[in-house]
Coordinates of C-alpha atoms in Angstrom, one line a residue:
H1 CA 78.9 5.4 7.1
E2 CA 77.6 5.0 3.6
G3 CA 79.1 1.4 3.2
T4 CA 77.5 0.3 6.5
R5 CA 74.1 1.8 5.6
Y6 CA 74.0 0.0 2.2
E7 CA 75.1 -3.2 3.8
I8 CA 72.3 -3.0 6.3
N9 CA 69.7 -2.4 3.6
A10 CA 71.0 -5.2 1.5
N11 CA 70.9 -7.6 4.3
M12 CA 67.4 -6.6 5.2
S13 CA 66.2 -7.0 1.6
S14 CA 67.8 -10.4 1.1
T15 CA 66.3 -11.7 4.3
S16 CA 62.8 -10.5 3.3
Q17 CA 63.1 -12.0 -0.1
G18 CA 64.1 -15.3 1.4
H19 CA 61.2 -15.8 3.7
N20 CA 58.2 -13.7 2.6
T21 CA 55.3 -14.9 0.6
E22 CA 54.3 -13.0 -2.6
E23 CA 51.6 -11.1 -0.7
E24 CA 54.0 -10.2 2.2
T25 CA 56.7 -9.1 -0.3
E26 CA 54.2 -6.8 -1.9
C27 CA 53.2 -5.2 1.5
S28 CA 56.9 -5.0 2.4
F29 CA 57.7 -3.3 -0.8
E30 CA 55.0 -0.7 -0.1
R31 CA 56.5 0.0 3.3
G32 CA 60.1 -0.7 2.3
T33 CA 61.4 2.8 2.8
R34 CA 59.9 3.1 6.2
Q35 CA 61.1 -0.3 7.3
D36 CA 64.7 0.6 6.2
T37 CA 64.4 4.0 7.9
H38 CA 63.4 2.4 11.2
A39 CA 66.3 0.0 10.9
V40 CA 68.9 2.7 10.1
I41 CA 67.7 5.0 13.0
K42 CA 67.8 2.1 15.4
Y43 CA 71.2 0.9 14.2
I44 CA 72.9 4.3 14.3
T45 CA 71.4 5.2 17.7
A46 CA 72.4 1.9 19.3
T47 CA 75.9 2.2 17.8
F48 CA 76.4 5.8 18.9
L49 CA 75.3 5.0 22.5
E50 CA 77.6 2.0 22.6
V51 CA 80.6 4.1 21.4
K52 CA 79.7 7.0 23.6
P53 CA 78.2 5.5 26.8
G54 CA 78.2 8.9 28.4
F55 CA 75.1 9.7 26.4
C56 CA 73.3 7.0 28.4
A57 CA 73.9 8.8 31.6
S58 CA 70.3 10.1 31.9
P59 CA 67.0 9.5 30.0
A60 CA 67.0 13.2 28.9
I61 CA 70.5 12.9 27.3
T62 CA 69.5 9.6 25.7
E63 CA 66.3 11.1 24.3
S64 CA 68.3 14.1 22.9
T65 CA 70.7 11.7 21.2
A66 CA 67.9 9.7 19.6
T67 CA 66.3 13.0 18.4
A68 CA 69.6 14.2 16.9
V69 CA 70.0 10.9 15.0
E70 CA 66.4 11.2 13.6
V71 CA 67.2 14.8 12.5
L72 CA 70.3 13.6 10.7
V73 CA 68.6 10.6 9.0
F74 CA 65.5 12.5 7.9
G75 CA 67.7 15.3 6.7
E76 CA 68.9 12.8 4.0
I77 CA 65.9 10.7 3.2
Y78 CA 62.8 12.6 4.3
D79 CA 61.4 13.0 0.8
Y80 CA 61.6 9.3 0.1
V81 CA 59.8 8.4 3.3
Y82 CA 57.2 11.1 3.0
D83 CA 56.4 10.3 -0.7
E84 CA 55.8 6.6 0.3
I85 CA 53.3 7.7 3.0
V86 CA 51.6 10.2 0.6
E87 CA 51.1 7.4 -1.8
E88 CA 49.5 5.2 0.9
T89 CA 47.1 8.0 2.1
K90 CA 46.5 9.5 -1.4
Q91 CA 42.9 8.2 -1.6
K92 CA 42.0 9.3 1.9
D93 CA 43.4 12.8 1.4
S94 CA 41.7 13.0 -2.0
N95 CA 38.3 12.2 -0.5
L96 CA 38.8 14.6 2.4
Y97 CA 39.7 17.5 0.2
L98 CA 36.9 16.8 -2.2
K99 CA 34.5 17.1 0.8
I100 CA 36.2 20.3 1.9
E101 CA 36.0 21.8 -1.6
M102 CA 32.3 20.9 -1.9
F103 CA 31.6 22.4 1.6
L104 CA 33.4 25.6 0.8
K105 CA 31.7 26.0 -2.6
N106 CA 28.2 25.5 -1.0
K107 CA 28.9 27.8 1.9
F108 CA 30.3 30.5 -0.4
S109 CA 27.2 30.2 -2.7
K110 CA 24.9 30.7 0.3
H111 CA 26.7 33.8 1.5
E112 CA 26.8 35.2 -2.0
A113 CA 23.0 34.7 -2.2
Q114 CA 22.6 36.5 1.1
K115 CA 24.8 39.3 -0.1
E116 CA 22.6 39.8 -3.2
D117 CA 19.3 39.4 -1.5
S118 CA 19.9 41.5 1.7
S119 CA 22.0 44.4 3.0
L120 CA 24.7 42.0 4.3
F121 CA 27.9 43.9 4.2
L122 CA 31.2 42.4 3.0
D123 CA 34.3 44.5 2.4
E124 CA 36.5 44.0 -0.7
E125 CA 39.1 42.0 1.2
S126 CA 36.5 39.3 1.9
C127 CA 35.8 38.4 -1.7
E128 CA 37.9 35.2 -1.5
Y129 CA 36.1 32.6 0.5
K130 CA 39.0 31.5 2.7
S131 CA 39.6 35.1 3.8
Y132 CA 35.8 35.6 4.3
L133 CA 35.5 32.4 6.4
E134 CA 38.5 33.5 8.6
C135 CA 36.7 36.8 9.2
I136 CA 33.3 35.5 10.1
E137 CA 34.1 32.4 12.2
D138 CA 34.5 33.3 15.8
N139 CA 36.4 30.1 16.6
I140 CA 39.1 30.6 14.0
S141 CA 42.6 31.6 15.1
N142 CA 44.9 33.0 12.5
E143 CA 47.9 32.0 14.7
A144 CA 46.6 28.4 14.8
L145 CA 46.1 28.4 11.0
N146 CA 49.6 29.7 10.4
T147 CA 51.1 27.1 12.7
L148 CA 49.2 24.2 11.1
R149 CA 50.3 25.4 7.7
M150 CA 53.9 25.1 8.8
L151 CA 53.5 21.3 9.4
P152 CA 54.7 20.3 5.9
E153 CA 57.8 22.5 6.3
A154 CA 59.1 20.5 9.2
H155 CA 61.1 17.4 8.2
C156 CA 61.7 15.8 11.6
I157 CA 59.4 14.3 14.3
A158 CA 60.3 16.8 17.0
D159 CA 59.4 19.8 14.9
K160 CA 56.2 18.4 13.6
L161 CA 55.1 17.5 17.2
M162 CA 56.0 21.0 18.3
Y163 CA 53.7 22.5 15.6
C164 CA 50.9 20.2 16.7
V165 CA 51.3 21.4 20.3
D166 CA 51.4 25.0 19.3
F167 CA 48.4 24.5 17.1
L168 CA 46.2 23.3 19.9
E169 CA 47.5 25.9 22.3
H170 CA 46.5 28.7 19.9
I171 CA 43.0 27.1 19.5
A172 CA 42.6 26.9 23.3
K173 CA 43.7 30.6 23.6
R174 CA 41.2 31.6 21.0
F175 CA 38.5 29.7 22.9
H176 CA 39.3 31.4 26.2
D177 CA 39.6 34.9 24.5
S178 CA 36.2 34.4 22.9
N179 CA 34.7 33.3 26.2
D180 CA 36.1 36.3 28.0
D181 CA 34.7 38.6 25.3
D182 CA 31.2 37.1 25.8
C183 CA 31.5 37.6 29.6
N184 CA 32.5 41.3 29.1
K185 CA 29.5 41.8 26.7
K186 CA 27.2 40.5 29.4
D187 CA 28.8 42.8 32.0
D188 CA 30.0 39.8 34.0
H189 CA 32.7 41.0 36.3
K190 CA 33.8 37.4 37.1
R191 CA 36.7 36.1 35.0
S192 CA 35.6 33.0 33.1
A193 CA 36.8 29.7 34.5
V194 CA 35.3 27.7 31.7
T195 CA 37.7 25.2 30.1
I196 CA 37.3 23.8 26.7
C197 CA 35.8 20.3 26.6
A198 CA 37.1 17.5 24.4
D199 CA 34.1 17.7 22.0
S200 CA 34.5 21.4 21.5
L201 CA 38.2 21.1 21.0
L202 CA 37.7 18.4 18.4
K203 CA 35.2 20.5 16.6
M204 CA 37.5 23.6 16.6
V205 CA 40.4 21.5 15.3
C206 CA 38.2 20.2 12.4
Q207 CA 37.2 23.8 11.6
H208 CA 40.8 24.9 11.4
I209 CA 41.8 22.0 9.2
V210 CA 39.0 22.9 6.8
V211 CA 40.1 26.6 6.6
A212 CA 43.9 25.9 6.7
G213 CA 43.9 23.8 3.5
V214 CA 47.1 21.9 4.5
P215 CA 48.0 19.5 1.6
N216 CA 48.2 15.8 2.5
I217 CA 47.1 16.3 6.1
N218 CA 46.4 12.6 6.5
A219 CA 50.0 11.9 5.3
E220 CA 51.4 14.4 7.8
I221 CA 49.7 12.7 10.7
S222 CA 50.5 9.2 9.4
F223 CA 54.2 10.2 9.4
L224 CA 54.0 11.1 13.1
E225 CA 52.0 7.9 13.8
E226 CA 54.8 5.9 12.1
F227 CA 57.9 7.5 13.6
A228 CA 57.0 9.3 16.9
R229 CA 58.6 7.4 19.7
D230 CA 56.8 6.5 23.0
E231 CA 59.3 8.7 24.9
Q232 CA 58.0 11.7 22.9
L233 CA 54.3 10.8 23.1
L234 CA 54.3 10.0 26.8
R235 CA 55.3 13.5 27.7
G236 CA 51.7 14.5 28.1
I237 CA 51.0 17.4 25.8
K238 CA 52.7 16.1 22.7
G239 CA 50.9 12.8 22.9
Y240 CA 47.6 14.6 23.6
A241 CA 48.1 16.9 20.7
L242 CA 48.7 14.1 18.2
I243 CA 45.8 12.0 19.5
T244 CA 43.5 15.0 19.3
I245 CA 44.4 15.8 15.7
Q246 CA 44.2 12.1 14.8
A247 CA 40.6 11.9 16.3
S248 CA 39.7 15.1 14.4
L249 CA 40.9 13.7 11.1
H250 CA 39.2 10.4 11.7
F251 CA 35.9 12.3 12.3
M252 CA 36.4 14.4 9.2
N253 CA 37.2 11.4 7.0
A254 CA 34.0 9.7 8.2
S255 CA 31.8 12.8 8.0
S256 CA 29.4 13.2 5.2
N257 CA 28.1 16.7 6.2
F258 CA 30.7 19.2 7.4
D259 CA 28.0 21.9 7.8
L260 CA 26.1 19.8 10.3
D261 CA 28.9 17.9 11.9
I262 CA 31.6 20.6 12.2
F263 CA 30.2 24.1 11.7
Y264 CA 26.7 23.7 13.2
D265 CA 26.4 25.7 16.4
E266 CA 23.7 24.3 18.8
T267 CA 23.7 27.6 20.7

């Protein structure tokens, strides 16, 4: 109920003001929307399970109930929560996309020079660098790009995690398809049993992040870090997907040379 919700927030605010130091109050203000959101989700879920004890009958039903509450809450306040996270990760995302922009410009300039100085063929549809890069990079999956670009459209944890899982699955499929093509070219009649290693997967995730151009990608993953529940992450593939993208972003944020660190092929 609206009255209950405002009462909860008012009580939380008055408690914080009564006990926090000036520094703690400033930090609390910066995270205020997220703190209130955690409290509201917890309160509504606990109240609902108390009123309807049948929804505690099994872990699966309880999990579905918690997810439904999150969908309802974020349906009302997602923009406020997300904007707070975007503000917190603004510098990190700004630095990342500056590096991506510089990498794309440098790579495009090199290919334009090759185009002028040699007989390298480029069709008219490849004039824009992003399209050109998608055409020439063997590791790039259009399905994975489209899935990653849907991440900002999702406004609840379950949907964002689903896109993360689908994103990795499309990348893995692209890896195996490319590997099978290589075997066929070599007239190898044995089906490839090669699995993608963690380093190769991380590298391919980074490549897709560069090409996809998803705005505020650090904020997107920070949102999941903040609100994804242990019950969701402990289900294997969802937790693995989030950790993999986290590691890839950390690597990209720390990298000073995308050409060498991400796109360099030792083979």
